[in-house]
Amino acid sequence: MLDKVISKAKNLGFSAELFYVKRREFSVRIERQYSSKDLFEEGYGLRVFKEGKMGFAFSTRPSESLVEDAISAWKVSEEDEANQIPLPSKVNYLPLAKEFDLREVTLKYVETLRELYDSVNVITIHSEAYESTVGLINTEGLHVEERRKGISVVVMANSKEGTNVSPEIVEYKSFRDPSTDVGDLIEEVKAKVDATKNREKIKGKVDALILTPKAVAELVFPLLSHAVSRENQFRGKSPLRQGMQVNEGLKVFDDPTLQDSVYSRSFDGEGQGSRINVVIDKEVKGFLSNWFWALKSKSEHTASASRSYLTTPGISPSNLVIEHKDLLESGENYLVVDQVQGVHTSNFDTGEFSVTAPVAWFSKDMKGVRDVIITGNLVDLLRGIEAEGKERKLVDNVLSGELLIRGLHVS
Amino acid sequence: MHELLTEAEREGASFADLRYYKVKEVSLVVSESRKYVPVNGVEEGYSLRVLYNGNWGYSSFVSGGKEMVKSAIDSAIGDSRVNIVFLPSKKDEVKVKEREPLTKSIEEVAKDLSMLKDELMRDQRVKSVNVRYYNDVFHKEYFSSEGREILQEYSLSGIYVTVIAREADRVASAFIGKSTVLGYPLEVFDVNEIISTIRRRIENQLKGVIPKAGTYETVLAPDVVGVFSHEALGHLAEADLATNGILESLKGKRIAPEFVSVSDSPSLPYDMAIGITPYDDEGVEGREVKIIEKGVVKEFMTDRYYSAYLGQKPTGNARAESFRMPVLIRMRNTFMYPGDWKLDEMIKEVKEGYLLFSPLGGQTSPDGSFQFGIQEGYRIEKGEVKEPLRNVGISGYTLETLNNISAVSKEFDVWPGFCGKGGQSVPVGTGGPYIKVKVKVGGVA
């Protein structure tokens, strides 16, 4: 069927690209009740190109009628020389599908995490394992396909005694290796619930704080992800500029090849072979692009197309790695921020943010604090990074250590 | 009864239901640098749920037959303690009628969006304009082993405009979004009002001042009060969160002045009340949920399970984003009831504070803390509205904030939103009057 769709488009005089996904997922969610799900999904997204115009259509069922639907969208498209079909690219396949039984692994992690019921008020335990086949085929000879498997676990917990309710601790971990230990996650939940049971207001001025790897993933990643997009830079929607001096000790790069990350892939959403892209090394080195925005901005293509079958490709980092040359020294009593709230209310185009930190404590005695508001902007945040903790941790799609930051406003 | 449900019963399920979703989606984007269709197609699939040995099992699929019954039953694991409210059999069809149905071709819609973009680009300071139109046509069928067969059809459309402007070294970013189930948004809504709102917000961002952080007397507009009612209070009253949060032990107790009442309703007679849910995704008839009535915590939003758990009449708040997702307890149209004050009277009462108009989403936690951003606001001095503000955030604790409300206006409005929970997004309406309240205001440095 896939070949038929491509041939039909070609016979009508179009270049065409079909993106397809087949996914199986097994998940268990425990709240007051158990809820388990077995998902079988497939989907197809077709792009057609001709005369500098692009059309798109998708369906959850493979059908030749996708071609007519995509052509109807093509008629609306504005002519632009950047509307071109991606060409074949060399792909080095990564081992992204360790063999395991989805159900067995999901239940194993549920059982392990149930230990938490003995020590904290568990709101949710969620465990999920998936297997997907992702591929692209186009009229220019491109045909890539790979299997990807992954596992993720989430725990939400707090302390609850009448109306004295502590903030919700949300801990999560995703990985590809089914032998991964989640004991560290369990210990973190217990320690953080304990630290935030009785919080006090901050006394005095805070001029430096530490973001844990989780807080980096929650605060820095969304802002940076928007800022390093070539589309946003080209359209004046990024606070970063090419060559802008950022931080003498800072390096940030996008690495789609980290094998245990569920965000890694051998090729991007347009079938282009994955590569590591440096975005910041003391200064802004480059922006991430897909095929359209590389051509449009006459800049380098970075194979950073991101998509589902439901949409045309956008741009997004795979795994952002954040490094600083100076190591964080222990001894000082820093405010440690572990969880932030309200990042989506930021002004992503300017990088300005104002977030609350419901889960935060002072490093010396892990004493929880409340009513913390952190305000600033992305550029000042990056410039203010002074050191990095010894241990790097992968949280979602960010690999970083604890970051010591000065210059943000904490109230 | 649907054959898959008959098969589920034959396999030993004590209850089973089936959701069928077919959504035709089109989205069109016109910007200063591109015009294209990023979304165009049909999503179609089923979600079969069985209650087997006291446990839920789901099978969600695009195509399949009786083997999916086995898949659902095999996935029914747990502690065998699920108990739900059962309902009588019923057949019904609900088709939401549009006031301004779309009569234009997609090319004509693209032309309308281009005109809107060109108008906004006339300001030399404007560097980027993004106009997005979407139209999702829903066809949903629900079947249960109780003999319920519910069909619902409606169309959800929206227009979202984002503008970036620069003046000297200052960057302004303004946004407006309107969605409706009443038809083509550029005919349901006043395009000139959309343009003037965006222009005013850009101007304010370019000229505005950053407020000094602190606790102030503020007047919050309906759009902000709606988001407060949804984020700060509504989520805490979703039964799955309420039973882990601060509201459970406060049921029947006063937490706000007598003139404060907050409800969640399956429908409201306002253009942007897009949380319309005549029947939820468990086939339950929607009814108004009085979260706070005259200052007292009254009841929580439930699904079939939590109705049984709390001994509360079903509310119709179980919703799922698509066939892929399980149902969760979600809000629909959440609003604070209007009061007796006039907006002008409230502003006159404020000596030093802020008038805050338009939120940028928000977030809450079961401990009762909330935070959300504001994209349009003004300083108030001695009862007069003064200069505009740049991006502002407000935060606080729900119980403290509710107690700090000192006035509620007659004026009332509803705004649309998309609420995220458990990885799912559903359309909601959020509404309210103007209120005068003491709240923590944080400036964006």
CSV table of C-alpha atoms in Angstrom, one decimal, chain B residues 77-437:
chain,number,residue,atom,x,y,z
B,77,ILE,CA,-5.1,-6.2,36.3
B,78,GLY,CA,-5.2,-4.7,39.7
B,79,ASP,CA,-6.6,-5.2,43.2
B,80,SER,CA,-10.1,-6.2,42.1
B,81,ARG,CA,-11.7,-3.2,43.9
B,82,VAL,CA,-13.2,-1.2,41.1
B,83,ASN,CA,-16.8,-0.4,41.8
B,84,ILE,CA,-18.8,2.0,39.5
B,85,VAL,CA,-22.2,3.6,39.1
B,86,PHE,CA,-24.4,1.8,36.6
B,87,LEU,CA,-26.9,3.6,34.5
B,88,PRO,CA,-30.2,2.7,32.8
B,89,SER,CA,-30.2,1.9,29.1
B,90,LYS,CA,-30.7,4.9,26.8
B,91,LYS,CA,-30.5,5.9,23.2
B,92,ASP,CA,-29.8,9.5,22.2
B,93,GLU,CA,-28.4,11.7,19.5
B,94,VAL,CA,-26.9,15.2,20.1
B,95,LYS,CA,-25.9,17.3,17.1
B,96,VAL,CA,-24.7,20.8,18.0
B,97,LYS,CA,-26.1,23.3,15.5
B,98,GLU,CA,-23.7,26.0,14.2
B,99,ARG,CA,-24.8,29.6,14.1
B,100,GLU,CA,-22.4,30.5,11.3
B,101,PRO,CA,-21.5,27.3,9.4
B,102,LEU,CA,-18.5,27.4,7.2
B,103,THR,CA,-19.5,28.0,3.6
B,104,LYS,CA,-16.1,28.9,2.3
B,105,SER,CA,-13.5,26.8,0.5
B,106,ILE,CA,-10.1,26.2,2.2
B,107,GLU,CA,-8.6,28.6,-0.4
B,108,GLU,CA,-11.1,31.3,0.6
B,109,VAL,CA,-10.3,30.8,4.3
B,110,ALA,CA,-6.6,31.1,3.4
B,111,LYS,CA,-7.5,34.5,1.8
B,112,ASP,CA,-9.2,35.7,5.0
B,113,LEU,CA,-6.2,34.7,7.1
B,114,SER,CA,-3.9,36.5,4.7
B,115,MET,CA,-5.9,39.7,4.9
B,116,LEU,CA,-5.8,39.5,8.7
B,117,LYS,CA,-2.0,38.9,8.6
B,118,ASP,CA,-1.5,41.8,6.1
B,119,GLU,CA,-3.5,44.2,8.3
B,120,LEU,CA,-1.3,43.4,11.3
B,121,MET,CA,1.9,43.7,9.2
B,122,ARG,CA,1.1,47.3,8.3
B,123,ASP,CA,2.7,48.4,11.6
B,124,GLN,CA,6.4,48.7,10.7
B,125,ARG,CA,7.4,47.5,14.1
B,126,VAL,CA,5.7,44.1,13.6
B,127,LYS,CA,8.3,41.5,12.5
B,128,SER,CA,6.3,38.3,12.7
B,129,VAL,CA,2.7,37.4,12.5
B,130,ASN,CA,1.3,33.9,12.8
B,131,VAL,CA,-2.4,33.3,12.1
B,132,ARG,CA,-3.7,29.8,12.6
B,133,TYR,CA,-7.1,28.6,11.8
B,134,TYR,CA,-8.4,25.1,12.7
B,135,ASN,CA,-11.6,23.1,12.3
B,136,ASP,CA,-12.2,19.7,14.0
B,137,VAL,CA,-15.4,17.9,13.1
B,138,PHE,CA,-16.2,15.4,15.8
B,139,HIS,CA,-18.3,12.3,15.4
B,140,LYS,CA,-18.4,10.3,18.7
B,141,GLU,CA,-20.4,7.2,19.4
B,142,TYR,CA,-20.7,5.5,22.9
B,143,PHE,CA,-22.0,2.0,23.6
B,144,SER,CA,-22.2,0.3,26.9
B,145,SER,CA,-23.3,-3.2,28.0
B,146,GLU,CA,-26.1,-1.4,30.0
B,147,GLY,CA,-27.7,-0.7,26.6
B,148,ARG,CA,-26.6,2.9,26.3
B,149,GLU,CA,-26.1,4.2,22.8
B,150,ILE,CA,-25.2,7.8,22.5
B,151,LEU,CA,-24.2,9.7,19.4
B,152,GLN,CA,-22.7,13.2,19.5
B,153,GLU,CA,-21.6,15.4,16.6
B,154,TYR,CA,-20.1,18.9,16.8
B,155,SER,CA,-17.5,21.0,15.1
B,156,LEU,CA,-14.9,23.0,17.0
B,157,SER,CA,-13.1,25.9,15.2
B,158,GLY,CA,-10.7,28.5,16.3
B,159,ILE,CA,-8.5,31.4,15.3
B,160,TYR,CA,-5.1,32.0,17.0
B,161,VAL,CA,-3.0,35.0,16.3
B,162,THR,CA,0.6,35.7,17.6
B,163,VAL,CA,2.5,38.8,16.8
B,164,ILE,CA,6.1,39.8,17.5
B,165,ALA,CA,7.1,43.5,17.3
B,166,ARG,CA,10.4,45.3,18.0
B,167,GLU,CA,11.1,48.9,18.9
B,168,ALA,CA,14.6,49.9,19.7
B,169,ASP,CA,15.9,47.0,21.9
B,170,ARG,CA,12.5,46.1,23.2
B,171,VAL,CA,10.7,43.0,22.0
B,172,ALA,CA,6.9,42.6,22.4
B,173,SER,CA,5.0,39.4,21.9
B,174,ALA,CA,1.1,39.4,22.0
B,175,PHE,CA,-1.4,36.6,21.5
B,176,ILE,CA,-5.1,36.2,21.1
B,177,GLY,CA,-7.0,33.0,20.6
B,178,LYS,CA,-10.7,32.4,20.1
B,179,SER,CA,-12.5,29.1,19.7
B,180,THR,CA,-16.1,28.2,19.3
B,181,VAL,CA,-18.6,25.4,18.4
B,182,LEU,CA,-20.8,27.9,16.6
B,183,GLY,CA,-19.1,27.9,13.2
B,184,TYR,CA,-16.5,29.8,11.2
B,185,PRO,CA,-14.6,31.9,13.8
B,186,LEU,CA,-14.0,34.8,11.5
B,187,GLU,CA,-17.8,35.2,11.2
B,188,VAL,CA,-18.7,34.3,14.8
B,189,PHE,CA,-16.2,36.8,16.2
B,190,ASP,CA,-15.5,40.4,15.3
B,191,VAL,CA,-12.2,40.5,13.3
B,192,ASN,CA,-11.7,44.2,14.0
B,193,GLU,CA,-11.9,43.5,17.7
B,194,ILE,CA,-9.2,40.7,17.3
B,195,ILE,CA,-7.0,43.2,15.4
B,196,SER,CA,-7.4,46.0,17.9
B,197,THR,CA,-6.8,43.7,20.9
B,198,ILE,CA,-3.5,42.5,19.4
B,199,ARG,CA,-2.4,46.0,18.6
B,200,ARG,CA,-3.2,47.2,22.1
B,201,ARG,CA,-1.3,44.3,23.6
B,202,ILE,CA,1.7,45.0,21.4
B,203,GLU,CA,1.7,48.7,22.3
B,204,ASN,CA,1.4,47.8,26.0
B,205,GLN,CA,4.3,45.4,25.9
B,206,LEU,CA,6.5,47.9,24.1
B,207,LYS,CA,5.6,50.8,26.4
B,208,GLY,CA,4.7,48.9,29.6
B,209,VAL,CA,6.5,48.9,32.9
B,210,ILE,CA,7.5,46.0,35.1
B,211,PRO,CA,5.4,45.9,38.3
B,212,LYS,CA,7.1,45.8,41.7
B,213,ALA,CA,6.7,42.4,43.2
B,214,GLY,CA,4.5,42.1,46.3
B,215,THR,CA,1.0,41.5,47.5
B,216,TYR,CA,-1.5,44.0,46.1
B,217,GLU,CA,-5.2,44.8,45.8
B,218,THR,CA,-6.0,43.8,42.2
B,219,VAL,CA,-9.0,43.7,39.9
B,220,LEU,CA,-9.0,40.5,37.8
B,221,ALA,CA,-11.0,40.5,34.6
B,222,PRO,CA,-13.4,37.6,33.6
B,223,ASP,CA,-10.7,35.9,31.5
B,224,VAL,CA,-8.3,35.8,34.5
B,225,VAL,CA,-11.1,34.9,37.0
B,226,GLY,CA,-12.1,32.0,34.6
B,227,VAL,CA,-8.5,30.7,34.6
B,228,PHE,CA,-8.3,31.1,38.4
B,229,SER,CA,-11.6,29.2,38.8
B,230,HIS,CA,-10.3,26.5,36.5
B,231,GLU,CA,-6.7,26.3,37.6
B,232,ALA,CA,-6.7,27.3,41.2
B,233,LEU,CA,-10.0,25.8,42.3
B,234,GLY,CA,-11.4,23.5,39.6
B,235,HIS,CA,-8.5,21.1,39.5
B,236,LEU,CA,-8.6,20.7,43.2
B,237,ALA,CA,-12.3,19.7,42.9
B,238,GLU,CA,-11.7,16.9,40.4
B,239,ALA,CA,-12.4,13.9,42.6
B,240,ASP,CA,-9.2,12.1,41.7
B,241,LEU,CA,-7.2,15.1,42.8
B,242,ALA,CA,-9.6,16.3,45.6
B,243,THR,CA,-9.1,13.1,47.5
B,244,ASN,CA,-5.4,13.7,47.6
B,245,GLY,CA,-5.6,17.4,48.1
B,246,ILE,CA,-6.8,20.1,50.4
B,247,LEU,CA,-10.5,20.1,49.5
B,248,GLU,CA,-11.6,16.7,50.6
B,249,SER,CA,-11.6,17.5,54.3
B,250,LEU,CA,-13.2,20.9,53.6
B,251,LYS,CA,-16.4,19.5,52.1
B,252,GLY,CA,-19.4,21.3,53.7
B,253,LYS,CA,-17.1,24.0,55.1
B,254,ARG,CA,-16.8,27.7,54.3
B,255,ILE,CA,-13.7,28.6,52.3
B,256,ALA,CA,-14.9,31.9,50.7
B,257,PRO,CA,-17.2,34.8,51.3
B,258,GLU,CA,-20.9,34.2,50.9
B,259,PHE,CA,-21.0,36.1,47.6
B,260,VAL,CA,-18.6,33.6,45.9
B,261,SER,CA,-20.0,30.6,44.0
B,262,VAL,CA,-18.1,28.5,41.5
B,263,SER,CA,-19.5,25.8,39.2
B,264,ASP,CA,-18.6,23.5,36.3
B,265,SER,CA,-21.3,23.1,33.7
B,266,PRO,CA,-21.7,20.9,30.6
B,267,SER,CA,-22.8,23.9,28.6
B,268,LEU,CA,-23.1,27.7,28.8
B,269,PRO,CA,-24.9,30.1,26.4
B,270,TYR,CA,-21.6,31.9,25.5
B,271,ASP,CA,-19.8,31.8,22.1
B,272,MET,CA,-16.5,30.6,23.6
B,273,ALA,CA,-17.9,28.0,26.1
B,274,ILE,CA,-16.1,25.2,24.2
B,275,GLY,CA,-16.2,22.7,27.0
B,276,ILE,CA,-19.6,21.6,25.8
B,277,THR,CA,-20.2,18.0,27.0
B,278,PRO,CA,-23.9,17.0,26.9
B,279,TYR,CA,-22.7,13.4,27.6
B,280,ASP,CA,-19.2,12.6,28.8
B,281,ASP,CA,-17.0,9.8,27.4
B,282,GLU,CA,-18.6,7.3,29.8
B,283,GLY,CA,-22.1,8.0,28.4
B,284,VAL,CA,-23.1,10.0,31.4
B,285,GLU,CA,-25.5,13.0,31.1
B,286,GLY,CA,-23.7,16.2,32.1
B,287,ARG,CA,-25.1,18.2,35.0
B,288,GLU,CA,-23.9,21.4,36.8
B,289,VAL,CA,-21.4,20.7,39.6
B,290,LYS,CA,-21.6,23.3,42.4
B,291,ILE,CA,-18.0,23.3,43.6
B,292,ILE,CA,-18.5,26.2,45.9
B,293,GLU,CA,-22.0,27.4,46.7
B,294,LYS,CA,-22.3,30.7,48.6
B,295,GLY,CA,-18.7,30.2,49.9
B,296,VAL,CA,-19.1,26.6,51.0
B,297,VAL,CA,-17.5,23.5,49.4
B,298,LYS,CA,-20.4,21.6,48.0
B,299,GLU,CA,-19.4,18.7,45.7
B,300,PHE,CA,-16.7,17.3,43.4
B,301,MET,CA,-16.5,16.5,39.7
B,302,THR,CA,-16.6,12.7,39.2
B,303,ASP,CA,-16.5,9.8,36.8
B,304,ARG,CA,-18.5,6.6,37.3
B,305,TYR,CA,-15.8,5.2,39.7
B,306,TYR,CA,-15.6,8.3,41.9
B,307,SER,CA,-19.4,8.8,41.9
B,308,ALA,CA,-19.6,5.4,43.5
B,309,TYR,CA,-16.5,6.0,45.8
B,310,LEU,CA,-17.9,9.3,47.1
B,311,GLY,CA,-21.5,8.4,47.0
B,312,GLN,CA,-22.3,11.3,44.8
B,313,LYS,CA,-24.7,11.6,41.8
B,314,PRO,CA,-22.8,11.2,38.5
B,315,THR,CA,-21.7,14.5,37.1
B,316,GLY,CA,-20.6,13.7,33.5
B,317,ASN,CA,-16.9,14.8,33.9
B,318,ALA,CA,-15.1,11.8,32.4
B,319,ARG,CA,-13.4,12.9,29.2
B,320,ALA,CA,-10.8,11.4,26.9
B,321,GLU,CA,-8.8,13.4,24.3
B,322,SER,CA,-9.0,10.6,21.7
B,323,PHE,CA,-9.5,6.9,21.2
B,324,ARG,CA,-5.9,6.4,22.3
B,325,MET,CA,-6.5,7.7,25.8
B,326,PRO,CA,-8.4,6.4,28.9
B,327,VAL,CA,-11.1,8.7,30.4
B,328,LEU,CA,-10.0,11.0,33.2
B,329,ILE,CA,-12.0,13.4,35.3
B,330,ARG,CA,-11.9,16.7,33.5
B,331,MET,CA,-13.6,20.1,33.7
B,332,ARG,CA,-15.9,21.4,31.0
B,333,ASN,CA,-17.0,25.0,31.5
B,334,THR,CA,-15.8,26.2,34.8
B,335,PHE,CA,-17.0,29.6,36.1
B,336,MET,CA,-17.5,31.9,39.0
B,337,TYR,CA,-21.0,33.3,39.3
B,338,PRO,CA,-21.4,37.1,38.9
B,339,GLY,CA,-22.2,39.4,41.8
B,340,ASP,CA,-23.6,43.0,42.5
B,341,TRP,CA,-20.7,45.3,41.9
B,342,LYS,CA,-19.9,47.3,38.8
B,343,LEU,CA,-16.4,47.3,37.4
B,344,ASP,CA,-16.0,51.1,37.8
B,345,GLU,CA,-17.0,50.9,41.4
B,346,MET,CA,-14.4,48.2,42.1
B,347,ILE,CA,-11.5,50.2,40.4
B,348,LYS,CA,-12.4,53.3,42.4
B,349,GLU,CA,-11.9,51.3,45.6
B,350,VAL,CA,-8.3,50.4,44.8
B,351,LYS,CA,-5.6,52.9,46.1
B,352,GLU,CA,-2.5,51.1,44.9
B,353,GLY,CA,-2.8,47.9,42.8
B,354,TYR,CA,-3.4,46.4,39.4
B,355,LEU,CA,-6.0,45.7,36.8
B,356,LEU,CA,-5.2,42.4,35.1
B,357,PHE,CA,-6.9,41.4,31.9
B,358,SER,CA,-5.5,38.5,30.0
B,359,PRO,CA,-3.9,35.3,31.3
B,360,LEU,CA,-1.2,33.1,29.7
B,361,GLY,CA,-2.4,29.8,31.0
B,362,GLY,CA,-1.7,28.5,34.5
B,363,GLN,CA,-0.9,25.6,36.8
B,364,THR,CA,-1.9,24.3,40.2
B,365,SER,CA,-0.8,21.7,42.7
B,366,PRO,CA,-2.9,19.6,45.2
B,367,ASP,CA,-1.3,21.7,48.0
B,368,GLY,CA,-3.5,24.6,46.8
B,369,SER,CA,-0.7,26.7,45.2
B,370,PHE,CA,-1.3,28.2,41.8
B,371,GLN,CA,0.6,30.3,39.3
B,372,PHE,CA,-0.2,32.0,36.1
B,373,GLY,CA,1.1,34.6,33.7
B,374,ILE,CA,-0.7,37.8,32.6
B,375,GLN,CA,-0.2,39.3,29.2
B,376,GLU,CA,-2.3,42.5,29.6
B,377,GLY,CA,-2.5,44.5,32.7
B,378,TYR,CA,-2.5,48.1,34.1
B,379,ARG,CA,-1.4,49.8,37.2
B,380,ILE,CA,-4.2,51.4,39.4
B,381,GLU,CA,-3.4,54.4,41.5
B,382,LYS,CA,-6.0,56.1,43.7
B,383,GLY,CA,-8.9,54.5,41.8
B,384,GLU,CA,-7.6,55.4,38.4
B,385,VAL,CA,-6.3,53.1,35.7
B,386,LYS,CA,-2.7,54.2,34.8
B,387,GLU,CA,0.1,52.9,32.6
B,388,PRO,CA,0.2,49.4,31.1
B,389,LEU,CA,2.4,46.6,32.4
B,390,ARG,CA,4.7,44.2,30.7
B,391,ASN,CA,4.4,40.5,31.4
B,392,VAL,CA,3.2,39.9,34.9
B,393,GLY,CA,2.6,36.7,36.9
B,394,ILE,CA,0.3,36.1,39.8
B,395,SER,CA,0.6,33.3,42.3
B,396,GLY,CA,-0.7,32.3,45.7
B,397,TYR,CA,-2.7,29.7,47.6
B,398,THR,CA,-6.3,29.0,46.6
B,399,LEU,CA,-7.8,29.1,50.1
B,400,GLU,CA,-6.0,32.4,51.0
B,401,THR,CA,-7.0,34.0,47.7
B,402,LEU,CA,-10.6,33.0,47.9
B,403,ASN,CA,-10.9,34.5,51.3
B,404,ASN,CA,-9.3,37.7,50.0
B,405,ILE,CA,-12.0,38.3,47.4
B,406,SER,CA,-13.8,41.5,48.5
B,407,ALA,CA,-16.0,42.3,45.5
B,408,VAL,CA,-17.6,40.5,42.5
B,409,SER,CA,-19.0,42.3,39.5
B,410,LYS,CA,-22.2,42.0,37.5
B,411,GLU,CA,-20.2,41.9,34.2
B,412,PHE,CA,-19.5,38.3,33.1
B,413,ASP,CA,-17.8,36.5,30.2
B,414,VAL,CA,-16.5,33.2,29.1
B,415,TRP,CA,-13.2,32.4,27.3
B,416,PRO,CA,-11.9,29.2,25.7
B,417,GLY,CA,-8.9,27.1,26.7
B,418,PHE,CA,-7.3,23.7,26.3
B,419,CYS,CA,-6.6,22.0,29.6
B,420,GLY,CA,-3.7,19.5,30.0
B,421,LYS,CA,-3.8,16.6,32.5
B,422,GLY,CA,-2.2,13.2,32.4
B,423,GLY,CA,-0.8,13.9,28.9
B,424,GLN,CA,-4.2,14.6,27.5
B,425,SER,CA,-5.6,17.9,26.2
B,426,VAL,CA,-9.4,18.8,26.1
B,427,PRO,CA,-11.3,22.0,25.2
B,428,VAL,CA,-12.7,23.8,28.1
B,429,GLY,CA,-14.5,27.1,28.8
B,430,THR,CA,-13.5,29.3,31.7
B,431,GLY,CA,-15.6,32.2,32.8
B,432,GLY,CA,-16.4,34.7,35.5
B,433,PRO,CA,-17.0,38.3,36.5
B,434,TYR,CA,-14.5,40.9,37.5
B,435,ILE,CA,-13.3,40.4,41.1
B,436,LYS,CA,-11.4,42.5,43.5
B,437,VAL,CA,-8.9,40.5,45.5
